[in-house]
Tab-separated table of C-alpha atoms in Angstrom:
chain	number	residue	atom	x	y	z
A	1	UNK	CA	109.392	-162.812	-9.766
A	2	UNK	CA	105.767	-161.543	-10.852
A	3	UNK	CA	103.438	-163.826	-11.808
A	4	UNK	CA	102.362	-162.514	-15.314
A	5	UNK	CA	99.376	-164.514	-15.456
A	6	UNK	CA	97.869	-162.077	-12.857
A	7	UNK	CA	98.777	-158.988	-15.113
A	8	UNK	CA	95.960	-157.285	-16.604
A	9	UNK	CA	95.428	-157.571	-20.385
A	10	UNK	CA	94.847	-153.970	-21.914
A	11	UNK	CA	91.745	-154.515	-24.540
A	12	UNK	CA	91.527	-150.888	-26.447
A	13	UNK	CA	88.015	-150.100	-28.026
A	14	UNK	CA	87.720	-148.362	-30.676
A	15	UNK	CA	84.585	-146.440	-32.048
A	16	UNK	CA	83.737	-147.617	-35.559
A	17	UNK	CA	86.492	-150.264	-35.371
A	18	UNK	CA	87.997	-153.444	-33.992
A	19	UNK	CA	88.880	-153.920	-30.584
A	20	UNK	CA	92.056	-154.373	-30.057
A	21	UNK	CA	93.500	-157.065	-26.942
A	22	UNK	CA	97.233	-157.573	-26.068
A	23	UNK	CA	98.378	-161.050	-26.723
A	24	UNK	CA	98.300	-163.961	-26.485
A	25	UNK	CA	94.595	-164.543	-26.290
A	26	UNK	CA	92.460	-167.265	-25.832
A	27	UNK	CA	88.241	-166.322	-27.860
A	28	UNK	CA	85.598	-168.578	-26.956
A	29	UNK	CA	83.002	-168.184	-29.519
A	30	UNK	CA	79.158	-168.474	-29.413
A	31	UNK	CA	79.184	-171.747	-30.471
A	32	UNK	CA	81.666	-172.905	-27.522
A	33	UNK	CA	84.392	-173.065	-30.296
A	34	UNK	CA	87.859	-172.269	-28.926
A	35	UNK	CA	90.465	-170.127	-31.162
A	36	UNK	CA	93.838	-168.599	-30.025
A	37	UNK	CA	96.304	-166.374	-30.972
A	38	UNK	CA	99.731	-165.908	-29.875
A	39	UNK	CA	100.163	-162.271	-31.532
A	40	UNK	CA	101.594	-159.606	-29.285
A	41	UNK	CA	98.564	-157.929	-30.135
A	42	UNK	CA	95.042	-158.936	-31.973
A	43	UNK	CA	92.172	-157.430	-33.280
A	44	UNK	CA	88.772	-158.416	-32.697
A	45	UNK	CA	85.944	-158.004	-35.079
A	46	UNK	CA	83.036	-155.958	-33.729
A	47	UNK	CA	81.065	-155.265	-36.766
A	48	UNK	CA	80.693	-159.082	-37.959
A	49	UNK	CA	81.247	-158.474	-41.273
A	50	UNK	CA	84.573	-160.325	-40.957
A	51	UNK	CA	85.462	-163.012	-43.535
A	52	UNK	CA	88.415	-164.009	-40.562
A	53	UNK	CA	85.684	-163.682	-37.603
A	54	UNK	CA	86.720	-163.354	-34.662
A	55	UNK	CA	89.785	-161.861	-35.899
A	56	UNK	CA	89.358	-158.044	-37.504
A	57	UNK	CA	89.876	-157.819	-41.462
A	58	UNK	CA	88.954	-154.395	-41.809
A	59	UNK	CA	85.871	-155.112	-43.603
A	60	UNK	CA	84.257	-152.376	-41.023
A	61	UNK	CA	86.301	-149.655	-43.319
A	62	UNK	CA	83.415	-150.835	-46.303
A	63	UNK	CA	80.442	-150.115	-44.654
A	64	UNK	CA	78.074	-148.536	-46.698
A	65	UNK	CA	75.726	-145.975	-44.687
A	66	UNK	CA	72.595	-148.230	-43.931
């Protein structure tokens, strides 16, 4: 039997979006903070404008041109 903790996670990256990682997934933030997810697949916020940071909102689709 394969030992699918030595699959590879696909993590797509989107321009002007989130980037999106197959599930589950373990984020260890800047601060050292742990936070998990057990989704099949999650988005993470790139732009930091996220009221759900690390997790994607879409509050990239807002952006005003700066």
């Amino acid at each position: 039997m394969p030992d699918a903790s030595r699959e590879p996670r696909r993590i797509t990256v989107q321009r002007d979006g989130p980037t999106l990682v197959e599930g589950p997934v373990e984020v260890v933030l800047e601060d050292g903070t742990t936070v998990t997810s057990d989704r099949f697949c999650v988005a993470l916020c790139t732009c930091r404008r996220s009221r759900t940071y690390p997790w994607c909102d879409t509050s990239h689709r807002r952006r005003t041109n700066e």
